Coordinates of C-alpha atoms and ligand atoms in Angstrom, one line a residue:
M1220 CA 70.1 100.0 83.5
T1221 CA 73.3 99.6 81.3
Q1222 CA 76.5 97.5 82.1
A1223 CA 79.9 98.9 81.5
R1224 CA 83.2 97.5 82.1
S1225 CA 84.9 98.7 85.3
P1226 CA 88.7 99.4 85.4
H1227 CA 89.0 96.1 86.9
G1228 CA 87.3 94.2 84.3
G1229 CA 84.2 93.8 86.5
R1230 CA 80.9 94.9 85.6
A1231 CA 79.6 98.5 86.7
F1232 CA 76.1 98.9 86.7
L1233 CA 75.1 102.5 85.4
Y1234 CA 71.7 103.8 86.3
G1235 CA 71.8 107.1 84.0
R1236 CA 70.2 110.1 85.7
Q1237 CA 67.7 108.7 88.1
W1238 CA 70.7 107.6 90.3
R1239 CA 73.5 109.2 91.3
A1240 CA 76.8 107.4 90.1
T1241 CA 78.6 106.9 93.4
R1242 CA 82.1 105.8 94.6
H1243 CA 80.6 102.5 95.7
G1244 CA 78.9 101.8 92.8
Q1245 CA 75.5 101.0 94.3
R1246 CA 72.4 102.3 93.5
R1247 CA 71.6 105.1 95.5
P1248 CA 68.4 107.5 95.5
R1249 CA 69.7 110.9 93.9
D1250 CA 68.2 113.0 96.9
G1251 CA 68.9 111.3 99.9
P1252 CA 72.1 111.0 102.1
D1253 CA 73.6 107.4 102.4
K1254 CA 72.4 105.8 105.6
A1255 CA 74.5 103.0 105.3
L1256 CA 77.3 105.6 105.3
A1257 CA 75.9 107.6 108.0
P1258 CA 76.1 106.3 111.6
A1259 CA 74.1 107.8 114.2
G1260 CA 75.4 111.1 115.2
W1261 CA 77.7 111.5 112.5
S1262 CA 76.3 111.0 109.0
E1263 CA 73.5 113.5 109.5
A1264 CA 76.1 116.2 109.8
R1265 CA 78.4 114.9 107.1
A1266 CA 75.8 113.8 104.7
P1267 CA 73.1 116.9 104.1
S1268 CA 73.4 118.2 100.4
I1269 CA 75.8 121.5 101.4
I1270 CA 77.9 119.6 103.9
G1271 CA 79.9 116.1 103.0
R1272 CA 80.2 114.7 99.3
V1273 CA 77.0 113.2 99.0
N1274 CA 75.7 115.3 96.2
P1275 CA 71.7 115.1 95.7
A1276 CA 72.1 116.9 92.0
T1277 CA 69.9 115.9 89.6
P1278 CA 71.3 116.4 86.1
E1279 CA 69.0 118.7 83.7
T1280 CA 67.7 117.0 80.7
A1281 CA 67.7 120.1 78.6
P1282 CA 70.5 120.3 76.1
P1283 CA 73.5 122.6 77.1
S1284 CA 73.3 125.8 76.1
A1285 CA 75.5 127.7 73.6
A1286 CA 76.9 129.8 76.3
A1287 CA 78.1 126.4 78.4
A1288 CA 79.7 125.5 75.0
T1289 CA 81.7 128.7 74.8
E1290 CA 82.5 128.4 78.3
I1291 CA 83.9 125.0 78.3
D1292 CA 85.7 125.6 74.8
A1293 CA 87.3 128.8 76.4
L1294 CA 88.1 126.8 79.7
L1295 CA 89.8 124.0 77.7
A1296 CA 91.5 125.7 74.9
G1297 CA 94.8 125.3 76.3
E1298 CA 94.5 121.8 77.0
L1299 CA 94.0 120.6 73.1
P1300 CA 94.1 117.8 72.2
L1301 CA 92.1 116.7 75.0
R1302 CA 93.1 113.5 76.7
R1303 CA 91.0 110.8 78.5
D1304 CA 93.5 110.3 81.5
R1305 CA 93.3 114.4 82.1
L1306 CA 89.7 113.9 83.0
L1307 CA 90.1 115.3 86.5
E1308 CA 92.2 118.2 85.5
Y1309 CA 89.5 119.2 83.2
L1310 CA 87.0 118.8 85.9
H1311 CA 89.2 120.9 88.5
R1312 CA 89.3 123.6 85.6
L1313 CA 85.5 123.9 85.7
H1314 CA 85.0 123.5 89.5
D1315 CA 87.7 126.2 90.0
R1316 CA 85.8 128.3 87.7
F1317 CA 82.3 128.1 88.5
A1318 CA 82.6 126.5 92.0
T1319 CA 80.5 123.8 91.0
L1320 CA 80.1 121.3 88.1
R1321 CA 77.0 121.8 85.9
P1322 CA 75.2 119.2 84.1
G1323 CA 75.7 120.9 80.6
H1324 CA 79.5 121.3 81.1
L1325 CA 79.7 117.6 82.4
R1326 CA 77.7 116.7 79.2
L1327 CA 79.6 118.8 77.0
L1328 CA 83.0 117.7 78.8
A1329 CA 81.8 114.2 77.7
E1330 CA 81.1 114.9 74.4
R1331 CA 84.6 116.6 73.7
L1332 CA 86.3 113.5 75.3
R1333 CA 84.1 110.8 73.3
L1334 CA 82.9 109.5 76.6
A1335 CA 79.5 108.4 77.8
E1336 CA 78.1 111.1 79.9
T1337 CA 77.9 108.7 82.8
E1338 CA 81.5 107.7 82.8
V1339 CA 82.2 111.6 83.1
Y1340 CA 79.8 111.7 86.0
E1341 CA 80.7 108.8 88.0
V1342 CA 84.6 109.8 88.2
A1343 CA 83.4 113.3 89.2
S1344 CA 81.1 112.1 91.8
F1345 CA 83.6 109.6 93.3
Y1346 CA 85.8 112.6 94.7
H1347 CA 85.1 114.5 97.7
H1348 CA 86.3 118.0 96.2
F1349 CA 83.8 118.0 93.6
H1350 CA 80.1 119.9 94.1
F1351 CA 77.4 119.3 91.8
A1352 CA 74.6 121.9 90.6
T1353 CA 71.0 120.6 89.7
D1354 CA 70.9 122.7 86.5
D1355 CA 73.0 125.0 84.4
R1356 CA 71.2 128.2 86.0
A1357 CA 71.1 127.2 89.7
A1358 CA 72.8 129.6 92.1
V1359 CA 75.5 127.6 94.1
P1360 CA 77.6 129.0 96.8
G1361 CA 80.9 130.9 95.6
L1362 CA 83.0 129.9 98.5
T1363 CA 83.8 126.6 100.4
V1364 CA 84.8 126.4 103.7
R1365 CA 85.8 122.9 104.7
V1366 CA 86.4 122.0 108.3
C1367 CA 88.5 119.0 109.3
D1368 CA 87.0 116.3 111.7
S1369 CA 89.6 113.7 111.6
L1370 CA 90.9 112.5 114.9
A1371 CA 93.5 115.3 115.9
C1372 CA 91.2 118.3 114.9
A1373 CA 88.2 116.6 116.6
M1374 CA 90.2 116.3 119.6
A1375 CA 91.1 119.8 119.5
G1376 CA 87.3 121.1 118.9
G1377 CA 86.9 120.7 115.2
E1378 CA 83.5 119.2 115.9
A1379 CA 82.1 122.1 117.7
L1380 CA 83.8 124.5 115.2
A1381 CA 81.8 122.5 112.5
E1382 CA 78.6 122.7 114.2
R1383 CA 79.0 126.3 114.9
L1384 CA 79.6 127.3 111.7
A1385 CA 76.9 125.6 110.3
T1386 CA 74.7 127.7 112.3
T1387 CA 76.5 131.2 111.4
L1388 CA 77.4 131.0 108.1
G1389 CA 75.2 132.3 105.1
G1390 CA 74.0 130.6 102.0
E1391 CA 76.9 132.3 99.8
V1392 CA 79.1 129.9 101.5
R1393 CA 79.2 126.3 101.2
L1394 CA 80.3 124.1 104.4
Q1395 CA 82.0 121.0 104.1
R1396 CA 83.2 118.5 106.8
V1397 CA 86.2 116.7 105.7
P1398 CA 88.8 114.1 106.6
C1399 CA 92.3 115.0 107.6
V1400 CA 93.8 118.3 105.4
G1401 CA 97.3 117.4 106.5
R1402 CA 97.9 120.0 109.0
C1403 CA 97.2 118.1 112.0
D1404 CA 99.9 120.0 114.0
A1405 CA 97.7 123.0 113.9
A1406 CA 94.3 121.5 114.8
P1407 CA 91.8 122.7 114.5
V1408 CA 92.0 123.4 110.9
A1409 CA 89.7 125.1 108.6
V1410 CA 90.1 125.9 105.1
V1411 CA 88.4 128.9 103.5
G1412 CA 88.5 128.2 99.9
T1413 CA 92.2 127.0 99.6
R1414 CA 93.4 129.1 102.6
Q1415 CA 94.2 127.2 105.7
I1416 CA 93.3 128.8 109.1
D1417 CA 95.3 127.1 111.6
A1418 CA 94.0 126.9 115.3
A1419 CA 90.7 128.0 113.8
D1420 CA 87.7 129.2 115.6
P1421 CA 84.5 130.9 114.6
A1422 CA 85.8 134.3 114.5
T1423 CA 88.9 133.6 112.6
V1424 CA 87.1 131.7 109.9
A1425 CA 84.7 134.6 109.7
A1426 CA 87.5 136.8 109.3
A1427 CA 89.1 134.8 106.7
I1428 CA 85.7 134.8 104.6
A1429 CA 85.3 138.7 105.1
S1430 CA 88.8 139.5 103.9
G1431 CA 88.2 138.2 100.7
D1432 CA 91.5 136.7 100.5
H1433 CA 90.7 132.7 100.0
V1434 CA 93.9 131.5 98.3
A1435 CA 96.6 129.4 99.6
P1436 CA 99.7 131.6 100.3
L1437 CA 103.1 130.2 98.8
P1438 CA 105.1 128.3 101.3
E1439 CA 107.7 131.1 102.6
E1440 CA 110.5 128.8 103.8
A1441 CA 111.2 127.0 100.6
V1442 CA 114.4 126.7 99.0
D1443 CA 114.1 127.7 95.3
L1444 CA 116.0 126.2 92.2
A1445 CA 118.7 128.8 92.9
G1446 CA 119.3 128.2 96.5
Y1447 CA 119.0 124.3 96.0
R1448 CA 121.8 124.6 93.4
A1449 CA 123.9 126.9 95.3
G1450 CA 124.0 124.3 98.1
G1451 CA 125.3 121.4 95.5
G1452 CA 121.9 120.5 94.3
Y1453 CA 121.8 118.4 91.0
A1454 CA 125.6 117.5 91.0
T1455 CA 124.8 114.0 91.7
L1456 CA 122.0 114.1 89.1
A1457 CA 124.4 115.6 86.7
A1458 CA 127.2 113.1 87.2
L1459 CA 125.0 110.4 86.7
V1460 CA 123.8 111.8 83.5
A1461 CA 127.4 112.4 82.2
G1462 CA 128.4 108.7 83.1
T1463 CA 130.8 109.6 86.0
L1464 CA 128.3 108.1 88.2
T1465 CA 127.0 104.7 87.2
P1466 CA 123.5 103.5 87.9
A1467 CA 125.2 100.4 89.3
T1468 CA 126.9 102.7 91.8
V1469 CA 123.5 104.4 92.8
L1470 CA 122.1 101.0 93.3
E1471 CA 124.8 99.8 95.5
R1472 CA 124.5 102.9 97.7
L1473 CA 121.1 102.8 97.8
D1474 CA 120.9 99.4 99.0
A1475 CA 124.0 100.2 101.6
S1476 CA 121.8 103.2 102.6
G1477 CA 118.9 100.8 103.8
L1478 CA 116.2 103.5 102.4
R1479 CA 112.7 101.9 102.5
G1480 CA 109.8 103.3 101.2
L1481 CA 108.4 105.8 103.5
G1482 CA 104.7 106.0 102.5
G1483 CA 103.5 103.1 104.9
A1484 CA 104.8 100.0 103.7
G1485 CA 108.5 100.1 104.4
F1486 CA 109.6 98.1 101.1
P1487 CA 113.2 98.5 100.4
A1488 CA 113.5 101.1 98.1
V1489 CA 116.4 99.5 96.1
R1490 CA 114.3 96.4 95.3
K1491 CA 111.7 98.3 93.8
W1492 CA 114.1 100.1 91.6
R1493 CA 115.6 96.8 90.7
I1494 CA 112.5 95.1 89.7
V1495 CA 111.5 98.2 87.4
R1496 CA 114.5 98.3 86.0
D1497 CA 114.5 94.8 85.0
Q1498 CA 111.1 95.1 82.8
P1499 CA 110.6 95.9 79.2
A1500 CA 110.6 99.6 78.4
P1501 CA 108.8 102.1 78.2
R1502 CA 109.0 102.5 82.1
L1503 CA 107.3 105.3 84.2
V1504 CA 107.8 106.8 87.6
A1505 CA 104.6 107.9 89.8
V1506 CA 105.0 110.2 92.8
N1507 CA 102.4 109.6 95.6
I1508 CA 101.7 112.9 97.1
D1509 CA 98.6 112.0 98.3
E1510 CA 99.4 111.5 102.3
G1511 CA 95.9 111.2 103.2
E1512 CA 96.4 109.1 106.6
P1513 CA 95.2 111.2 109.5
G1514 CA 98.1 112.4 111.6
T1515 CA 100.5 112.3 108.7
F1516 CA 101.8 115.8 107.0
K1517 CA 105.6 114.7 107.0
D1518 CA 105.5 115.0 103.1
R1519 CA 103.9 118.6 102.8
H1520 CA 106.7 119.6 105.5
Y1521 CA 109.5 118.4 103.1
L1522 CA 107.7 119.7 100.1
E1523 CA 107.0 123.3 101.5
R1524 CA 110.7 123.6 102.3
D1525 CA 112.9 121.9 100.1
P1526 CA 111.0 120.8 97.0
H1527 CA 113.8 120.2 94.6
R1528 CA 115.4 117.7 97.0
F1529 CA 112.7 115.1 96.2
L1530 CA 112.6 116.4 92.3
E1531 CA 116.3 115.6 92.1
G1532 CA 115.6 112.1 93.6
L1533 CA 112.8 111.6 91.2
L1534 CA 115.1 112.5 88.5
I1535 CA 117.9 110.2 89.8
A1536 CA 115.2 107.4 89.9
C1537 CA 114.2 108.1 86.2
H1538 CA 117.6 107.8 85.0
V1539 CA 118.2 104.5 86.9
V1540 CA 115.2 102.6 86.1
G1541 CA 115.0 104.2 82.7
A1542 CA 111.6 106.0 82.8
E1543 CA 110.9 108.3 80.1
A1544 CA 108.0 110.2 82.1
A1545 CA 107.1 111.1 85.6
Y1546 CA 103.6 111.6 87.2
L1547 CA 103.3 113.6 90.3
Y1548 CA 100.1 113.0 92.0
L1549 CA 99.4 116.0 95.0
R1550 CA 96.6 115.9 97.1
D1551 CA 94.3 118.6 96.3
E1552 CA 94.3 120.0 100.3
Y1553 CA 97.8 120.9 99.6
A1554 CA 97.0 124.1 97.4
G1555 CA 99.9 126.2 98.7
A1556 CA 102.2 123.4 97.9
R1557 CA 101.1 122.7 94.3
A1558 CA 101.5 126.7 93.4
L1559 CA 105.4 126.2 95.0
L1560 CA 105.6 122.8 93.0
V1561 CA 104.3 124.6 89.6
R1562 CA 106.8 127.6 90.0
E1563 CA 109.6 125.6 90.8
L1564 CA 109.0 122.9 87.9
D1565 CA 108.8 126.0 85.6
A1566 CA 112.1 126.9 86.8
L1567 CA 113.6 123.6 86.3
R1568 CA 112.2 123.3 82.9
A1569 CA 113.6 126.7 82.0
D1570 CA 116.8 126.1 83.2
P1571 CA 117.2 122.2 83.2
P1572 CA 120.5 120.7 84.9
V1573 CA 120.1 117.6 82.5
P1574 CA 117.6 116.8 79.7
L1575 CA 114.7 116.2 81.8
P1576 CA 112.1 113.4 81.3
E1577 CA 108.4 114.3 80.9
L1578 CA 107.1 115.7 84.2
E1579 CA 103.4 115.9 84.7
L1580 CA 102.0 117.5 88.1
R1581 CA 98.4 115.9 88.7
R1582 CA 96.0 116.9 90.9
G1583 CA 94.0 114.6 93.5
A1584 CA 90.3 115.6 94.1
G1585 CA 89.9 114.5 97.9
A1586 CA 89.7 110.7 98.0
Y1587 CA 91.7 109.0 100.8
V1588 CA 91.9 105.5 99.0
C1589 CA 94.1 107.3 96.2
G1590 CA 96.9 107.1 98.5
E1591 CA 96.8 103.4 97.7
E1592 CA 99.2 103.0 94.9
S1593 CA 97.1 101.1 92.1
A1594 CA 94.2 103.6 93.1
M1595 CA 96.2 106.5 92.5
L1596 CA 97.2 105.2 89.1
E1597 CA 93.3 104.5 88.2
S1598 CA 93.1 108.2 89.2
L1599 CA 96.0 109.3 87.5
E1600 CA 94.3 107.5 84.4
G1601 CA 91.5 109.8 84.8
R1602 CA 89.1 107.3 86.6
R1603 CA 87.7 106.6 90.0
G1604 CA 90.4 105.7 92.5
M1605 CA 89.5 101.9 93.2
P1606 CA 92.4 99.9 94.0
R1607 CA 93.5 97.3 91.6
L1608 CA 93.3 93.4 92.2
R1609 CA 97.1 92.1 92.3
P1610 CA 98.9 90.5 90.6
P1611 CA 100.1 91.9 88.3
Y1612 CA 101.8 94.6 90.4
V1613 CA 102.3 97.8 89.4
A1614 CA 106.2 97.4 89.1
E1615 CA 105.0 95.3 86.2
V1616 CA 101.9 96.4 85.1
G1617 CA 101.2 100.0 86.4
L1618 CA 100.2 103.3 85.0
F1619 CA 99.0 103.0 81.1
G1620 CA 99.9 99.3 81.5
R1621 CA 103.8 100.3 81.8
P1622 CA 106.2 99.2 84.3
T1623 CA 105.9 101.9 87.1
L1624 CA 108.1 102.8 89.9
V1625 CA 105.7 104.3 92.6
H1626 CA 107.3 106.2 95.4
N1627 CA 106.0 108.7 97.9
L1628 CA 107.6 111.8 98.1
E1629 CA 109.8 111.6 101.4
T1630 CA 111.2 108.3 99.9
L1631 CA 112.4 110.3 97.1
H1632 CA 113.5 113.3 99.3
W1633 CA 116.0 111.1 101.0
V1634 CA 117.6 109.5 97.7
R1635 CA 120.2 112.2 97.0
D1636 CA 121.7 112.1 100.8
A1637 CA 121.5 108.3 100.3
V1638 CA 123.7 108.4 97.1
E1639 CA 126.0 110.8 98.1
Q1640 CA 126.5 110.2 102.0
P1641 CA 128.5 107.1 103.3
A1642 CA 126.2 104.6 104.7
E1643 CA 127.0 105.0 108.2
R1644 CA 126.6 108.9 108.0
F1645 CA 123.1 108.3 106.2
A1646 CA 121.9 105.7 108.8
P1647 CA 123.5 106.2 111.9
P1648 CA 123.0 103.9 114.9
G1649 CA 119.4 104.2 116.3
R1650 CA 118.1 102.9 119.5
R1651 CA 117.2 99.4 120.5
G1652 CA 119.5 97.6 118.0
R1653 CA 117.6 99.9 114.9
Q1654 CA 119.3 101.8 112.2
G1655 CA 119.0 105.1 110.6
L1656 CA 116.4 108.1 111.2
R1657 CA 112.9 108.2 110.9
T1658 CA 110.4 111.3 110.2
F1659 CA 107.6 111.2 112.7
S1660 CA 104.3 113.3 112.4
V1661 CA 103.2 114.2 115.8
S1662 CA 100.0 115.7 116.9
G1663 CA 97.7 115.3 119.7
R1664 CA 98.0 116.3 123.3
V1665 CA 101.8 117.2 123.2
A1666 CA 103.1 120.5 124.0
R1667 CA 104.7 120.9 120.4
P1668 CA 103.3 118.9 117.8
G1669 CA 105.2 118.8 114.4
V1670 CA 107.6 116.9 112.3
Y1671 CA 110.3 115.4 113.8
R1672 CA 113.5 113.5 112.5
A1673 CA 114.4 111.0 115.3
P1674 CA 116.4 107.9 115.5
A1675 CA 114.6 104.7 114.5
G1676 CA 113.8 102.9 117.4
I1677 CA 112.6 105.7 119.3
S1678 CA 109.7 105.0 121.8
A1679 CA 106.8 107.0 121.9
R1680 CA 107.5 108.1 125.3
E1681 CA 110.8 109.3 124.5
L1682 CA 109.5 111.1 121.1
V1683 CA 107.1 113.0 123.2
D1684 CA 109.8 113.8 126.0
E1685 CA 112.5 114.9 123.9
F1686 CA 111.2 116.2 120.5
C1687 CA 107.6 117.7 121.3
G1688 CA 108.5 119.3 124.6
G1689 CA 106.5 116.8 126.9
M1690 CA 102.8 116.2 127.1
A1691 CA 100.4 119.6 126.8
A1692 CA 100.1 121.3 130.3
G1693 CA 97.2 119.4 132.0
H1694 CA 97.9 116.2 130.0
D1695 CA 99.3 112.8 131.0
L1696 CA 99.9 109.9 128.5
Y1697 CA 97.1 107.9 128.3
G1698 CA 97.7 106.1 124.7
Y1699 CA 98.7 106.8 121.2
L1700 CA 98.2 105.9 117.8
P1701 CA 101.9 105.0 116.3
G1702 CA 100.5 104.7 112.4
G1703 CA 97.8 107.2 112.2
A1704 CA 94.2 106.1 111.9
S1705 CA 95.0 102.7 110.3
G1706 CA 97.9 101.7 112.5
G1707 CA 95.9 100.8 115.9
I1708 CA 96.1 102.3 119.5
L1709 CA 98.4 101.6 122.1
P1710 CA 98.0 102.3 125.9
A1711 CA 100.5 104.1 128.1
A1712 CA 101.9 101.3 129.3
L1713 CA 103.1 100.1 125.9
A1714 CA 104.8 103.3 125.3
D1715 CA 108.2 101.9 125.4
L1716 CA 108.2 100.0 122.4
P1717 CA 110.5 100.9 119.5
L1718 CA 108.5 103.0 116.8
D1719 CA 109.8 101.1 113.8
F1720 CA 108.8 98.8 111.0
D1721 CA 108.1 95.2 111.8
V1722 CA 107.9 95.7 115.6
L1723 CA 104.5 96.8 116.5
Q1724 CA 102.6 93.9 114.5
A1725 CA 102.8 91.7 118.0
H1726 CA 100.7 94.1 119.7
G1727 CA 98.3 94.5 116.7
C1728 CA 99.7 97.6 115.3
F1729 CA 102.0 99.2 112.8
I1730 CA 104.0 102.4 112.4
G1731 CA 102.8 102.9 108.7
S1732 CA 103.6 106.6 107.7
A1733 CA 105.0 107.2 111.2
A1734 CA 102.0 109.6 112.2
V1735 CA 102.1 109.3 115.9
I1736 CA 98.5 110.9 117.6
V1737 CA 99.1 111.0 121.3
L1738 CA 95.9 110.6 123.6
S1739 CA 95.7 111.7 127.1
Q1740 CA 93.4 111.3 130.4
H1741 CA 90.8 113.6 128.8
D1742 CA 90.5 111.1 125.9
R1743 CA 89.1 107.7 125.3
A1744 CA 90.6 105.2 123.0
R1745 CA 87.1 104.2 121.9
D1746 CA 86.3 107.6 120.6
A1747 CA 89.5 107.5 118.7
A1748 CA 88.6 104.0 117.3
L1749 CA 85.2 105.4 116.3
N1750 CA 86.6 108.4 114.5
A1751 CA 88.9 106.1 112.4
M1752 CA 86.2 103.9 111.8
R1753 CA 83.8 106.5 110.6
F1754 CA 86.8 108.0 108.6
F1755 CA 87.2 104.6 106.8
A1756 CA 83.6 104.4 106.3
H1757 CA 83.6 107.6 104.4
E1758 CA 86.7 106.9 102.6
S1759 CA 86.0 103.1 101.5
C1760 CA 85.9 103.0 97.5
G1761 CA 83.1 100.4 97.9
Q1762 CA 84.3 97.9 95.4
C1763 CA 84.5 95.1 98.3
T1764 CA 81.6 94.2 100.4
P1765 CA 83.4 93.3 103.7
C1766 CA 85.0 96.9 103.5
R1767 CA 81.8 98.7 102.3
V1768 CA 79.6 97.5 104.8
G1769 CA 81.9 96.1 107.3
T1770 CA 83.3 99.7 108.1
A1771 CA 80.0 101.5 108.1
K1772 CA 78.4 98.6 110.5
A1773 CA 81.0 98.6 112.8
A1774 CA 81.2 102.3 113.1
Q1775 CA 76.9 102.2 114.4
L1776 CA 78.0 99.0 116.7
M1777 CA 80.8 101.3 118.1
V1778 CA 78.5 103.5 119.4
A1779 CA 76.8 101.5 121.8
P1780 CA 78.3 102.2 125.4
R1781 CA 78.8 98.3 125.9
W1782 CA 80.5 96.8 122.5
D1783 CA 79.2 93.5 121.2
R1784 CA 82.7 91.8 121.3
A1785 CA 81.4 88.8 119.5
L1786 CA 80.1 90.8 116.2
L1787 CA 82.7 93.4 116.1
G1788 CA 84.9 90.5 116.1
E1789 CA 83.5 88.9 113.3
L1790 CA 83.2 92.0 111.5
A1791 CA 87.1 92.8 112.0
T1792 CA 88.3 89.5 111.0
A1793 CA 86.3 89.7 107.6
M1794 CA 87.3 93.2 107.0
A1795 CA 90.7 92.0 107.4
D1796 CA 90.7 88.8 105.5
A1797 CA 88.2 89.4 102.8
S1798 CA 89.2 93.2 101.7
I1799 CA 91.1 93.9 98.5
C1800 CA 93.5 96.7 99.8
G1801 CA 94.8 98.2 103.0
L1802 CA 92.2 100.4 103.5
G1803 CA 89.6 97.4 104.4
Q1804 CA 92.4 95.1 105.5
A1805 CA 93.5 97.6 108.4
A1806 CA 90.1 99.3 109.1
P1807 CA 89.5 97.1 112.1
N1808 CA 93.1 97.6 113.8
P1809 CA 91.9 100.8 116.1
L1810 CA 88.7 98.8 116.8
R1811 CA 90.7 95.4 118.0
S1812 CA 93.0 97.5 119.8
V1813 CA 90.3 99.0 122.0
L1814 CA 89.1 95.5 122.7
D1815 CA 92.6 94.2 123.4
H1816 CA 94.1 97.1 125.2
F1817 CA 91.4 99.2 126.4
A1818 CA 88.7 96.6 127.4
D1819 CA 87.5 98.9 130.4
E1820 CA 86.0 101.5 128.1
V1821 CA 84.0 99.1 126.3
D1822 CA 83.3 96.1 128.4
G1823 CA 81.3 98.1 131.2
Ligands
SF4_2635 FE1 87.8 99.6 98.1 FE2 87.7 98.9 100.8 FE3 88.2 97.2 98.8 FE4 89.9 99.0 99.5 S1 89.4 97.3 100.8 S2 89.3 98.0 97.5 S3 89.0 100.7 99.7 S4 86.1 98.8 99.3

């Protein structure tokens, strides 16, 4: 056993080839699923070698072949000189080409990057979307079918779909059950290669496999660069760069607009900008497009329709805070959006409205925790996406140790409007004394799931009735998750509360990224909470015990018909109080909600 420094300064124990390097940093037998992460009835379905991220690969000990060296050099030829922070990009190149990561390629990649082989392997094995071959010649499935089993898809039959496909797909297809793929309004969803199948069933999945077309299509509704400019796009940025609009004025207007971070935390945008602007140069901007919170798909909605609006917001931000480069971290599940963004970034670079900072698009690899800003920065640096201890905050010491402004896509999407429009127009009076508009992703038992822009302070009942066409036929409102898997669960009796920041905490919930998942009398809150807890157990990065062990243990306990209130309460307190990041701190919310609001389901 050897020891190495973790990205956080702690000790990471590396066990070489006898033990799989894991995202949990634990010793784990190479051939077995992780029972601690595998609650009854769940893990066995997720963990076997062809399903789920747990990988039994045993790197071979023979030296890589000359052919492997030729292959890797050809693949990386356009990437020279290699950069350690782009490790995930190189892994993606290998995986896209060979449908797996082979030990010879990983060894050669480590050599080329002058990294320990274990370091490359521990990074690769942290991310769900990478699969591993046991040796350089092993036959592997050429196609992966992913089936979402997060809450909205599970409610719509995703579990049954995955079970059916497990018995019908041939060995040439790898089946993987995955957490939310960001299409909850089209549940249940399967993804064949990168091509999404909405409202999927075994027949449509089989037809998609047989079609041979396994690539996500380009979003059809997107406004391109010419269309965006025709609508006045990039004029505000140009005015800023020309000096006719000053950074001080932009900050004043941003302040007046009340624009807040819309990735979940709700921190006022202008305060972030001022903090970063006041830090010593060089500074950076990082865009978080890793929206992995189950039930959330609004960033994808805006990206697929109007990519230049957030790009202009990003460029305005870069200019105002004095950032020399911006990194865009896009979740791997959004393959069609990625193709669109590549196209539009190329168009922008070819015909820039102003001199551009360096813009680098990066690809996530299937890790929810990378939506946490410091974990995303770790991933951008080519490491495992493990959240950092704070302080220091990323605005002071962020990406590559530089002051970094981090925003999610939707926040930047609204920057142009916030700067151009009078505050009273950008943020008109909402409801119940609230100000402005909010974007909601709505899924579950409603007639029309989708993305809706509604007044701040609207209630869940009003959102369903006025924007979603009411409840789906045959369904009555029973409860709802106001903020995705981590925001807790509220009963129908509390469906008239305003859905806004700083309101729901009194009820043990929060709005987060405004992902509203609606439950009906055909659902049980305890099932929703169990689904959420299993999700957190699956996604925990594992660096702190309360989260790593607590989520898995809670998921096991929550299977019991009658819940052990005292024990679950202790676990919830430990997770909330002693976890490093928001994942572990919020993981108990759905569990506590059931104990507080749906006691009849678990006290029987
Ligand atoms: Fe990792 Fe969970 Fe700790 Fe966050 S709370 S750092 S996800 S183990």
